[in-house]
Coordinates of N, CA and C in Angstrom, one line a residue:
Chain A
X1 N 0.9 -1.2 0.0 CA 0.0 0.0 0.0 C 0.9 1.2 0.0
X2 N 1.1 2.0 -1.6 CA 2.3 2.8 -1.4 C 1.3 4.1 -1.4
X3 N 0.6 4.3 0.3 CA 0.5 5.9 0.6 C 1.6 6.9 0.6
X4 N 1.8 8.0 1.4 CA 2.2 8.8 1.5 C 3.4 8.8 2.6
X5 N 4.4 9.1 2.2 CA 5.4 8.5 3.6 C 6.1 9.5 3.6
X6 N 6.1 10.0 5.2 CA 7.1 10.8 5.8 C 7.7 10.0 6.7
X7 N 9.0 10.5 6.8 CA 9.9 10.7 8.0 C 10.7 12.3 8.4
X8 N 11.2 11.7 9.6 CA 11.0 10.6 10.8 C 9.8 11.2 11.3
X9 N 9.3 9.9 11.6 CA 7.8 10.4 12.4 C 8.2 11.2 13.8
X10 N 9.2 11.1 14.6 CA 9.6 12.2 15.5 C 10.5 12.4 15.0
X11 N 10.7 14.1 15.5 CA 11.9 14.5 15.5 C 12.8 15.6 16.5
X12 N 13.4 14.9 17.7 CA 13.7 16.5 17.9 C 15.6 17.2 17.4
X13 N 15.4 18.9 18.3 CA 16.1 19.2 17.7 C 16.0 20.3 18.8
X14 N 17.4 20.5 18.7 CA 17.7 21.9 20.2 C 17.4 22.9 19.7
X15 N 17.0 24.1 20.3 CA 17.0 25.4 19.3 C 18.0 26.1 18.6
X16 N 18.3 26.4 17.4 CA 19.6 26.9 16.4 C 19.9 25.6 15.7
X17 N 19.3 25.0 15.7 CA 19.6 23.3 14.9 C 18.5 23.5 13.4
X18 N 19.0 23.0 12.9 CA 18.1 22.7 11.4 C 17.4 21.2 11.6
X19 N 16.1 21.8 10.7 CA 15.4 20.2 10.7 C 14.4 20.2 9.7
X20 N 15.2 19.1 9.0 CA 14.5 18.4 7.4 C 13.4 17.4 8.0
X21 N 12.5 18.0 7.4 CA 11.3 17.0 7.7 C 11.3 16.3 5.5
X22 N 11.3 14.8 5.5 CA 11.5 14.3 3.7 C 10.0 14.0 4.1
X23 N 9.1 13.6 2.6 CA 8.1 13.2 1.7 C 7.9 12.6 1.0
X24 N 7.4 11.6 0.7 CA 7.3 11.2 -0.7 C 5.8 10.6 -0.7
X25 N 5.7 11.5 -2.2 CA 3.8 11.3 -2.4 C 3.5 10.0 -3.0
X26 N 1.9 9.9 -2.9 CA 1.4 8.5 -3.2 C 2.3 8.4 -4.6
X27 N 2.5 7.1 -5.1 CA 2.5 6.7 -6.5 C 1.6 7.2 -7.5
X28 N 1.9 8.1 -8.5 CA 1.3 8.3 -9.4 C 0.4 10.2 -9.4
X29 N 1.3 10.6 -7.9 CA 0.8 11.7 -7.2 C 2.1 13.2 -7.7
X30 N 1.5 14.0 -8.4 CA 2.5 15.2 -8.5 C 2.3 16.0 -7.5
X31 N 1.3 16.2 -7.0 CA 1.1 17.4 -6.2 C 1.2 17.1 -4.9
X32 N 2.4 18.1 -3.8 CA 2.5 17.2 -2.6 C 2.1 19.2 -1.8
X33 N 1.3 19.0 -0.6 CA 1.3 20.3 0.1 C 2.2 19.6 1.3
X34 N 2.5 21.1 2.2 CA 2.7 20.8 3.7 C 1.5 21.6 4.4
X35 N 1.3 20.8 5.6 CA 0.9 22.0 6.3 C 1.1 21.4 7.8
X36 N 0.9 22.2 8.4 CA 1.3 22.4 10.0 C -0.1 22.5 11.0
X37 N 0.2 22.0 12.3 CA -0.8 21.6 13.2 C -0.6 21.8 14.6
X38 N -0.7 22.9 15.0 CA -0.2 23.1 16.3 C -1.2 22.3 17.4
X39 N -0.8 21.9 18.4 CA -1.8 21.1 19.4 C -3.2 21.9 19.8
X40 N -3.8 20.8 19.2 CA -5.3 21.2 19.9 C -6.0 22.3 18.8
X41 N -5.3 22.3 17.5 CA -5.6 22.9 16.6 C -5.7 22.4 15.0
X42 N -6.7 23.3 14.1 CA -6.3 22.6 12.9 C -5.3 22.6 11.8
X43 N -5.1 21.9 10.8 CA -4.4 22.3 10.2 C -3.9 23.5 9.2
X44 N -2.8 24.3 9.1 CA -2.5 25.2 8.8 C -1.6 25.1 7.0
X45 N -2.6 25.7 6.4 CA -1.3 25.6 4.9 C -0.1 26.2 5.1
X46 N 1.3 25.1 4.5 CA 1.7 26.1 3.8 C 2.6 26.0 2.7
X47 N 2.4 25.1 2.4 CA 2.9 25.3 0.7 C 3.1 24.3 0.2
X48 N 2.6 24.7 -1.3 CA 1.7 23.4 -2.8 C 3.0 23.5 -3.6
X49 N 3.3 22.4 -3.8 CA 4.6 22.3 -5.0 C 3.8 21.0 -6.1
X50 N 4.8 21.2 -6.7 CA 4.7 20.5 -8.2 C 6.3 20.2 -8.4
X51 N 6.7 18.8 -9.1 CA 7.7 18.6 -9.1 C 8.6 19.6 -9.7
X52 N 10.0 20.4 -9.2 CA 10.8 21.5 -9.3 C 10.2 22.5 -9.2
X53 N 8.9 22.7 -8.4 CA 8.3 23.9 -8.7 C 7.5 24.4 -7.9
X54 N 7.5 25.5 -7.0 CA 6.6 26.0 -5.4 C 5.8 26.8 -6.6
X55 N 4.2 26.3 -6.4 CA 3.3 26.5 -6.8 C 2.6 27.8 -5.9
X56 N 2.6 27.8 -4.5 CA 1.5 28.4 -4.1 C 2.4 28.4 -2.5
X57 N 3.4 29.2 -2.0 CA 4.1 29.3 -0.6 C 3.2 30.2 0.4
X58 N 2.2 30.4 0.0 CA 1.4 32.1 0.9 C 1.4 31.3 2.3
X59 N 1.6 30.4 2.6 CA 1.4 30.2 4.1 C 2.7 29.3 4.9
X60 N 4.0 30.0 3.7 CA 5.4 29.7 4.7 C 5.8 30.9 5.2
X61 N 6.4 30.7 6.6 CA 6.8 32.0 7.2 C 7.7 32.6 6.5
X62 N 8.4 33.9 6.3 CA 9.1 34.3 5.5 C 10.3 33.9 5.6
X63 N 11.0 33.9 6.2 CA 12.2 33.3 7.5 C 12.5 31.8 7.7
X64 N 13.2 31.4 7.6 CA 14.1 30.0 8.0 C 13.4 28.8 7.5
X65 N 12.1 28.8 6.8 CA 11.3 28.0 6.0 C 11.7 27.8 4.4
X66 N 11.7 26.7 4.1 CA 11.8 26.5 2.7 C 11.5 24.9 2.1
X67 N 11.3 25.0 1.0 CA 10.9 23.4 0.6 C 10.8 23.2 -0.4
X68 N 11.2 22.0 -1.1 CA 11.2 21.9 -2.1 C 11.0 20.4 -2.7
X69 N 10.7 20.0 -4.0 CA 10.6 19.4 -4.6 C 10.7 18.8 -5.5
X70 N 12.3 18.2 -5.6 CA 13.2 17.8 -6.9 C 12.1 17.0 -7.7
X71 N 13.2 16.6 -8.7 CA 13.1 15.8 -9.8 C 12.6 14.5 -9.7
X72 N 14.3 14.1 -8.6 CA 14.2 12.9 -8.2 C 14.0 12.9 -6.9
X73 N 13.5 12.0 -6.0 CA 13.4 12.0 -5.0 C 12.3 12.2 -4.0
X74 N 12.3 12.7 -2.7 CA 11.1 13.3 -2.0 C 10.9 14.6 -2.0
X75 N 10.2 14.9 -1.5 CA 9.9 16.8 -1.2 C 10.7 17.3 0.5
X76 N 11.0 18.1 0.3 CA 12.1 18.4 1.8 C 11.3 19.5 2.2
X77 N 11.1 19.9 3.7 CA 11.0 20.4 4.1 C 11.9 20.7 5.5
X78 N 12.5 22.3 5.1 CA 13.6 22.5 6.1 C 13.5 23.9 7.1
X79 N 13.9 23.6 7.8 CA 13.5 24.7 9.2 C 15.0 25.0 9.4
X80 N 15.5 26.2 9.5 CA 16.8 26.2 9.8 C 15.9 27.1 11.1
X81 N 17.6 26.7 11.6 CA 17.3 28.0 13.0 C 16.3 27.4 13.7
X82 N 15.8 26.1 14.5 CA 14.6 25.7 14.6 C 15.0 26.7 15.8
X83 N 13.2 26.9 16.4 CA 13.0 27.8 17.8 C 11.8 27.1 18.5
X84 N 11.6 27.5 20.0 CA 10.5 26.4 20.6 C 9.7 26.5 19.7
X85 N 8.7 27.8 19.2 CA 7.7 27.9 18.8 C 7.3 27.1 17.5
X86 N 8.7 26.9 17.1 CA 8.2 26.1 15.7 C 8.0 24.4 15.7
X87 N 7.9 24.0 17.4 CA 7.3 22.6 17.8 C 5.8 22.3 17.3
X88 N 5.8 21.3 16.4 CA 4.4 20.9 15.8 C 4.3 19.8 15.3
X89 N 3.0 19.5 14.4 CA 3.0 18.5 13.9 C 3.0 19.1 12.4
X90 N 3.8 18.4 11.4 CA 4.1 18.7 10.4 C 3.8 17.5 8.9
X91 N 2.4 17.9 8.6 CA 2.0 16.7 7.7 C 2.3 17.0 5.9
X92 N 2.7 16.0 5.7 CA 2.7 16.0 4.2 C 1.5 15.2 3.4
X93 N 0.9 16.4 2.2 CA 0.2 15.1 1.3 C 0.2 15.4 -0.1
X94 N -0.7 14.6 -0.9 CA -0.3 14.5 -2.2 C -1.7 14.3 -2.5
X95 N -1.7 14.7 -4.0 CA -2.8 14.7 -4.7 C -2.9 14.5 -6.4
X96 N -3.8 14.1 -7.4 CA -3.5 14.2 -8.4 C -3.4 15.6 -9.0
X97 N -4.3 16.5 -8.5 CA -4.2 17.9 -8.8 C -5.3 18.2 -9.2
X98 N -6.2 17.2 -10.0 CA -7.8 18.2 -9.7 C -8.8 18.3 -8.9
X99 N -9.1 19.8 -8.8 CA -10.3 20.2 -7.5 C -10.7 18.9 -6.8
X100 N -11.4 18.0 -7.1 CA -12.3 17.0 -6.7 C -11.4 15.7 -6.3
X101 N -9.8 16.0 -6.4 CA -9.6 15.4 -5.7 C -9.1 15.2 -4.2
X102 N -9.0 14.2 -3.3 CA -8.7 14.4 -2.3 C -7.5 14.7 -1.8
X103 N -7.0 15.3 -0.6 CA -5.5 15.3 -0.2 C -5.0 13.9 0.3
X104 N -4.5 13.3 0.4 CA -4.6 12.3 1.0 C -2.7 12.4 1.9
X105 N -3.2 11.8 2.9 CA -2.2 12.3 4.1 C -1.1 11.5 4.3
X106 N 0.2 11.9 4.6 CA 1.4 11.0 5.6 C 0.5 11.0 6.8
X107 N 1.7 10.0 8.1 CA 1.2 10.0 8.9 C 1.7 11.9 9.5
X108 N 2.4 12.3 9.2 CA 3.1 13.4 10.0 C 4.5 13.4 10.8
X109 N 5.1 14.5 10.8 CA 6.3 14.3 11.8 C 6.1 15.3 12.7
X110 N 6.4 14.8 14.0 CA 6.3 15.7 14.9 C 7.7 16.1 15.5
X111 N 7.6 17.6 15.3 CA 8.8 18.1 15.9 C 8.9 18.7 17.6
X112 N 10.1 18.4 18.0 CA 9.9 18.8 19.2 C 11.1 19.8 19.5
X113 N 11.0 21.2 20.3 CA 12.4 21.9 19.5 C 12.4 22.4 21.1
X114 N 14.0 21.7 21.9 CA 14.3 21.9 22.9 C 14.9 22.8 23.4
Chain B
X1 N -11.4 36.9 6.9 CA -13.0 36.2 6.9 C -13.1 34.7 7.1
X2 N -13.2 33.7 8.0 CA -13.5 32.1 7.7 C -13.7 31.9 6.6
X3 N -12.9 30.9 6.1 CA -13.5 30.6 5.0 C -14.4 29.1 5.3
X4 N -13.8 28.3 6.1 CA -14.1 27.2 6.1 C -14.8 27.1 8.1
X5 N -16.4 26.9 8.9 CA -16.4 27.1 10.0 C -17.3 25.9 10.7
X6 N -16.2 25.4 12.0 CA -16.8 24.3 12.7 C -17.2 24.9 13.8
X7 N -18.6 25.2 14.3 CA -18.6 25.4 15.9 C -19.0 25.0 16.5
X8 N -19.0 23.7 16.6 CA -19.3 22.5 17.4 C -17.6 22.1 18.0
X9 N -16.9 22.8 18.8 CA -15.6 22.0 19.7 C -15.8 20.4 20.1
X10 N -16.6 20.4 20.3 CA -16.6 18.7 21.2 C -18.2 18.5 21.3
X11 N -18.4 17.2 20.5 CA -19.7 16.8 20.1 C -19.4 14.9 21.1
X12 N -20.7 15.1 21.9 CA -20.9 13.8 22.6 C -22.1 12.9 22.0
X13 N -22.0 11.6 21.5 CA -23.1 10.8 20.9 C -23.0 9.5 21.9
X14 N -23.9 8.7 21.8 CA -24.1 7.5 22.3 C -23.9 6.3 21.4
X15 N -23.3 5.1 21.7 CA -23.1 3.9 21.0 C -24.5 3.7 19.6
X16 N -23.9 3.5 18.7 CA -25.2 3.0 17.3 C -26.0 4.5 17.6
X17 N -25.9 5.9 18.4 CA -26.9 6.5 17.8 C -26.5 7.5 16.4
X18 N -27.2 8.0 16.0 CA -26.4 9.1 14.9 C -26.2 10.4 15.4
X19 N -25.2 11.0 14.6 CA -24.5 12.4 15.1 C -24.2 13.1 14.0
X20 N -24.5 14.9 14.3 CA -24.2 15.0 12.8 C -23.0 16.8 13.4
X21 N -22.7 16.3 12.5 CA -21.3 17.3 13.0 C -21.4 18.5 11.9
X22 N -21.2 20.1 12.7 CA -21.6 21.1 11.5 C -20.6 21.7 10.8
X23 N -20.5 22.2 10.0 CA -19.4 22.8 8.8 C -20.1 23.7 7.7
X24 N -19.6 25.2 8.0 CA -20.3 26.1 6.8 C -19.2 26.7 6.2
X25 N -19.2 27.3 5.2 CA -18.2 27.8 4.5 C -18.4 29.0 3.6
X26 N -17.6 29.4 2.8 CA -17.9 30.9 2.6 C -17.4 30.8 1.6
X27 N -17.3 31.1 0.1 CA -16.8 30.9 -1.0 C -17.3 31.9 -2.0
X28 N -17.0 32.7 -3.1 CA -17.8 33.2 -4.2 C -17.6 32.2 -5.4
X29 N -16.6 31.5 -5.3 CA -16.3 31.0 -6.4 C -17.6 29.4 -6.8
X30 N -18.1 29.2 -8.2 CA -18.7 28.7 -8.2 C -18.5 27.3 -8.4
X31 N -17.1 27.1 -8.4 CA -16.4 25.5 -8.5 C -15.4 25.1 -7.4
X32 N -15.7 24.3 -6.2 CA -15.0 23.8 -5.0 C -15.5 22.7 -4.4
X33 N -15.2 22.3 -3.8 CA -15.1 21.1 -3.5 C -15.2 20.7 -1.7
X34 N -15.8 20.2 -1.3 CA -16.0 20.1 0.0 C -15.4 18.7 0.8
X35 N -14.5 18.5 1.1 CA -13.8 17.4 2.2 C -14.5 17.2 3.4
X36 N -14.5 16.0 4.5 CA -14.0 15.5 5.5 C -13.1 14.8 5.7
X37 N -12.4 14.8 7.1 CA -11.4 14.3 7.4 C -11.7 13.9 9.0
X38 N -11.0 12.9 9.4 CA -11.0 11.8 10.5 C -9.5 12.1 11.0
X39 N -9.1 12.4 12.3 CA -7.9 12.5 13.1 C -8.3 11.7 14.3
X40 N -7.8 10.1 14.1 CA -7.8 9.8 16.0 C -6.8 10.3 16.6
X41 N -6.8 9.9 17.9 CA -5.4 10.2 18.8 C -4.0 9.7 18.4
X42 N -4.0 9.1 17.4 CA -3.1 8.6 16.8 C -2.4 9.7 15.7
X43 N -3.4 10.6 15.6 CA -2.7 11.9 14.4 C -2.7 11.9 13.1
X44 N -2.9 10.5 12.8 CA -3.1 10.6 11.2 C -4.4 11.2 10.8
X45 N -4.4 11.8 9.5 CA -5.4 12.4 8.5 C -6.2 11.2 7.9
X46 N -7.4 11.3 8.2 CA -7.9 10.2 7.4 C -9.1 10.3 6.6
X47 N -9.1 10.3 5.1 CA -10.3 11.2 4.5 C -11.5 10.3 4.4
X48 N -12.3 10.8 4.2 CA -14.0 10.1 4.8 C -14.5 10.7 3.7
X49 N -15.0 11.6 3.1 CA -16.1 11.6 2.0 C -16.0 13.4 1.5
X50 N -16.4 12.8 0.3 CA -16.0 14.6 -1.1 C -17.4 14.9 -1.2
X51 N -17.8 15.7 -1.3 CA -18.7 16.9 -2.2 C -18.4 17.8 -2.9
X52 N -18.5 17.6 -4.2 CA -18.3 18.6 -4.6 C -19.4 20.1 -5.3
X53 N -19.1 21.4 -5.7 CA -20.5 21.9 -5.6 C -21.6 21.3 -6.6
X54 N -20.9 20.9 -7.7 CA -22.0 20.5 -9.0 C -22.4 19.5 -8.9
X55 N -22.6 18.6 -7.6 CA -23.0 17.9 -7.6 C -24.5 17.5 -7.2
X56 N -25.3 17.0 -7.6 CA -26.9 16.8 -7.7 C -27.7 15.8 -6.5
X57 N -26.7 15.0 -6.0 CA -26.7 14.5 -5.1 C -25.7 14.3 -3.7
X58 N -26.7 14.5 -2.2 CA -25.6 14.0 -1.3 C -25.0 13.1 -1.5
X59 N -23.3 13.5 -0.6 CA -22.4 12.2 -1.0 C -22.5 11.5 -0.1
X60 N -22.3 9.9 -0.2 CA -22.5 8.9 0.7 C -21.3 7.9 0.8
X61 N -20.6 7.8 1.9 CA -19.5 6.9 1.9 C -19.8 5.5 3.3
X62 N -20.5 4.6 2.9 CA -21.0 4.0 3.8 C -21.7 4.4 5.6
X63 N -20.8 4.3 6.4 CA -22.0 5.2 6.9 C -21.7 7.0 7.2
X64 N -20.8 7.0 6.7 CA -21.0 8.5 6.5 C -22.1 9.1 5.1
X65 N -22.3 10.3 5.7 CA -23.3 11.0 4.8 C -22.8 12.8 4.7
X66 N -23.3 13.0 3.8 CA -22.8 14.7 3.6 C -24.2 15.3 3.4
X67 N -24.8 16.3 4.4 CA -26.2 17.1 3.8 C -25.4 18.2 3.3
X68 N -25.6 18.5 2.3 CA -25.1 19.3 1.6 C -26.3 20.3 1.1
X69 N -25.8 21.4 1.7 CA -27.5 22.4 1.9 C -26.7 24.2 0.7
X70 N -26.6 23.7 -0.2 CA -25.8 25.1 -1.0 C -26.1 26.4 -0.5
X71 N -28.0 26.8 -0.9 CA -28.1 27.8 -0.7 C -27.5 28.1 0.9
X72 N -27.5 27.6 2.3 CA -27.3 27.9 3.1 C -25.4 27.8 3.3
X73 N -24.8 27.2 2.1 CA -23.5 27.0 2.4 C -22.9 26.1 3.8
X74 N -24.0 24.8 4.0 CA -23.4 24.1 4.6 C -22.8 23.0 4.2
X75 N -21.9 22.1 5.1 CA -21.8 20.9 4.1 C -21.4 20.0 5.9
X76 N -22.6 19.5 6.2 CA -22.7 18.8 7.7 C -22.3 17.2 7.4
X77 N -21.9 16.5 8.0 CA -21.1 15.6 8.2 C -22.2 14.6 9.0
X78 N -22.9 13.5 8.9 CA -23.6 12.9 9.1 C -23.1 11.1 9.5
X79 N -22.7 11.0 10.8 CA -22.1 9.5 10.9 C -23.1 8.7 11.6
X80 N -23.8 7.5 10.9 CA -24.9 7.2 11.5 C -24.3 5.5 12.2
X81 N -25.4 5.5 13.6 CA -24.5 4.5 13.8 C -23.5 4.1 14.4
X82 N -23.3 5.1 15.2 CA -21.8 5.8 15.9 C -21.4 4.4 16.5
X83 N -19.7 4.3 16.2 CA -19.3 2.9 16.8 C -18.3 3.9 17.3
X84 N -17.5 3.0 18.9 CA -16.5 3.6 19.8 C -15.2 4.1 19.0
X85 N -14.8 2.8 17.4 CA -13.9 3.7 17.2 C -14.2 5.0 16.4
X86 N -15.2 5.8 16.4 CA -15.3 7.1 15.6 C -14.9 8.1 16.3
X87 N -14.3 8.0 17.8 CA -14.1 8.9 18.9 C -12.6 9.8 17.8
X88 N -12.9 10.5 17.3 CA -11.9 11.3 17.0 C -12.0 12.7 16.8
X89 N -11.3 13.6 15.8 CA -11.3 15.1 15.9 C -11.6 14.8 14.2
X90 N -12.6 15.5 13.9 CA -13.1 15.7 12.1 C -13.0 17.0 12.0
X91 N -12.7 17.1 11.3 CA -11.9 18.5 9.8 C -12.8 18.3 8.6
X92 N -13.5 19.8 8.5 CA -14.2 19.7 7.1 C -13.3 20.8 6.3
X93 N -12.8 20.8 5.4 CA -12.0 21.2 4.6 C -12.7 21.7 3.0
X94 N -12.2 22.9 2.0 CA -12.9 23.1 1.0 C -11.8 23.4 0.6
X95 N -11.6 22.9 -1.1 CA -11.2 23.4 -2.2 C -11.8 24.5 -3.3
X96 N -11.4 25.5 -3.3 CA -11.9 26.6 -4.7 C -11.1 26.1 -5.5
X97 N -12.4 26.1 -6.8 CA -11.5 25.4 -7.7 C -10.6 25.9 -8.5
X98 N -10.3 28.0 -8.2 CA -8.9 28.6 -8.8 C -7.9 28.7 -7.9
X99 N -7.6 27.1 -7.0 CA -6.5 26.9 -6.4 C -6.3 25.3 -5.6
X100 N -5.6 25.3 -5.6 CA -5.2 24.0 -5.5 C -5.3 23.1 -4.1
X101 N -5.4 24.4 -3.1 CA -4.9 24.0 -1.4 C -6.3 24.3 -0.8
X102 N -6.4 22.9 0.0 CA -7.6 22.6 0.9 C -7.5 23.3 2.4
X103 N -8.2 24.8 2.3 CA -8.5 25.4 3.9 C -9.3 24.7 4.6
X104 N -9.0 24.1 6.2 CA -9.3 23.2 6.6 C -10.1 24.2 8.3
X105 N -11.2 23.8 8.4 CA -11.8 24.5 10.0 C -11.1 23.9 11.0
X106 N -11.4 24.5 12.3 CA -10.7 24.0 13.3 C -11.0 23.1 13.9
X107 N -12.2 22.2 13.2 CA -12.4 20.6 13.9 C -13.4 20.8 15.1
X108 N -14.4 19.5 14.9 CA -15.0 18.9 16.1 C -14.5 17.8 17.2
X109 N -14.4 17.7 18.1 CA -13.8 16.7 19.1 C -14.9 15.9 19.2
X110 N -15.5 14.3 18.2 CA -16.3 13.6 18.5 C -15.9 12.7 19.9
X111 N -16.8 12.2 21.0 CA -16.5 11.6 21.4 C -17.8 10.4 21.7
X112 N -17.5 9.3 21.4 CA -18.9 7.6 21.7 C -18.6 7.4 22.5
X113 N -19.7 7.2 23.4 CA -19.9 6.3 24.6 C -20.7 5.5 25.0
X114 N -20.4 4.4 25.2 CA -21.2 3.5 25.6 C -22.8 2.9 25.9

């Protein structure tokens, strides 16, 4: 069953440390979003790629966020500089790309930033 | 402005009864798409059933159900039936169809009991 897989499903990481959260979408899936989930809340966009290409970033912070999605490979998502506040849940998903279709989800990685 | 609104926090139902969980939304655009989604305590995303707006009929995913009420811009979430494992947090989510990324409400806290 080749869903959506992230790693590492945990992760921590002291503050001033970088942290790659990788991706890789369903089989047959170009379109992968991230978005974020702070506790006890819902999910937050922030950003639609297409293979080599950030389609739609309006809901990455401006600052120490970035992501991407090669050729080959998974989609990266990288936090430099991690700080407490940016402890969450950080889910990846994929889609075929039209309206009516669904997102369909990793399990998530949770970050913990000490 | 909300685009996407749950204000039901924490919805209590009893074993086999039905529950219906609310979700309205706010759109001009005349092509979108309407999601639910299932989070147990376990954290994964788990998709449950699409509506989309051209559609002529509620959608039905076994025992899930969608009333899908346009003029009023709802799109309520209907689980009949209620078994102990439905105890989770649901996310109704919508896609406009001049963009790609599913804005998601802040969720009901279902909980069954006995």
């Amino acid at each position: 069953n080749a869903g959506v897989m992230q790693n590492p499903r945990h992760l921590v990481r002291r503050r001033g440390q970088e942290a790659r959260l990788r991706c890789s979408p369903m089989k047959g899936h170009s379109h992968v979003y991230w978005y974020r989930q702070l506790p006890e809340e819902g999910l937050k966009f922030m950003v639609y790629l297409q293979k080599e290409n950030i389609i739609d970033e309006s809901g990455m912070p401006k600052e120490r966020f970035s992501a991407e999605f090669p050729k080959e490979g998974p989609s990266i998502l990288r936090i430099q500089q991690v700080v407490r506040g940016d402890s969450a849940a950080y889910f990846c998903a994929s889609s075929a790309g039209s309206y009516n279709s669904p997102l369909h989800f990793g399990n998530g990685t949770r970050l913990t930033v000490t | 402005a909300q685009k996407i609104t749950q204000t039901q926090p924490g919805m209590f139902v009893q074993e086999k009864e039905a529950v219906t969980l609310d979700c309205t939304y706010d759109t001009s655009d005349p092509s979108y798409g309407l999601f639910w989604y299932k989070q147990p305590s376990s954290g994964e995303m788990i998709f449950l059933i699409y509506q989309g707006s051209y559609d002529q009929q509620n959608a039905t995913e076994g025992r899930y159900s969608l009333n899908f009420q346009k003029a009023r811009k709802s799109a309520n979430l209907v689980i009949s039936a209620s078994q102990l494992g439905d105890s989770a947090m649901y996310f109704c989510a919508m896609r406009e169809g001049n963009t790609d990324k599913l804005i998601f409400g802040t969720g009901t806290r279902l909980q069954v009991f006995p």
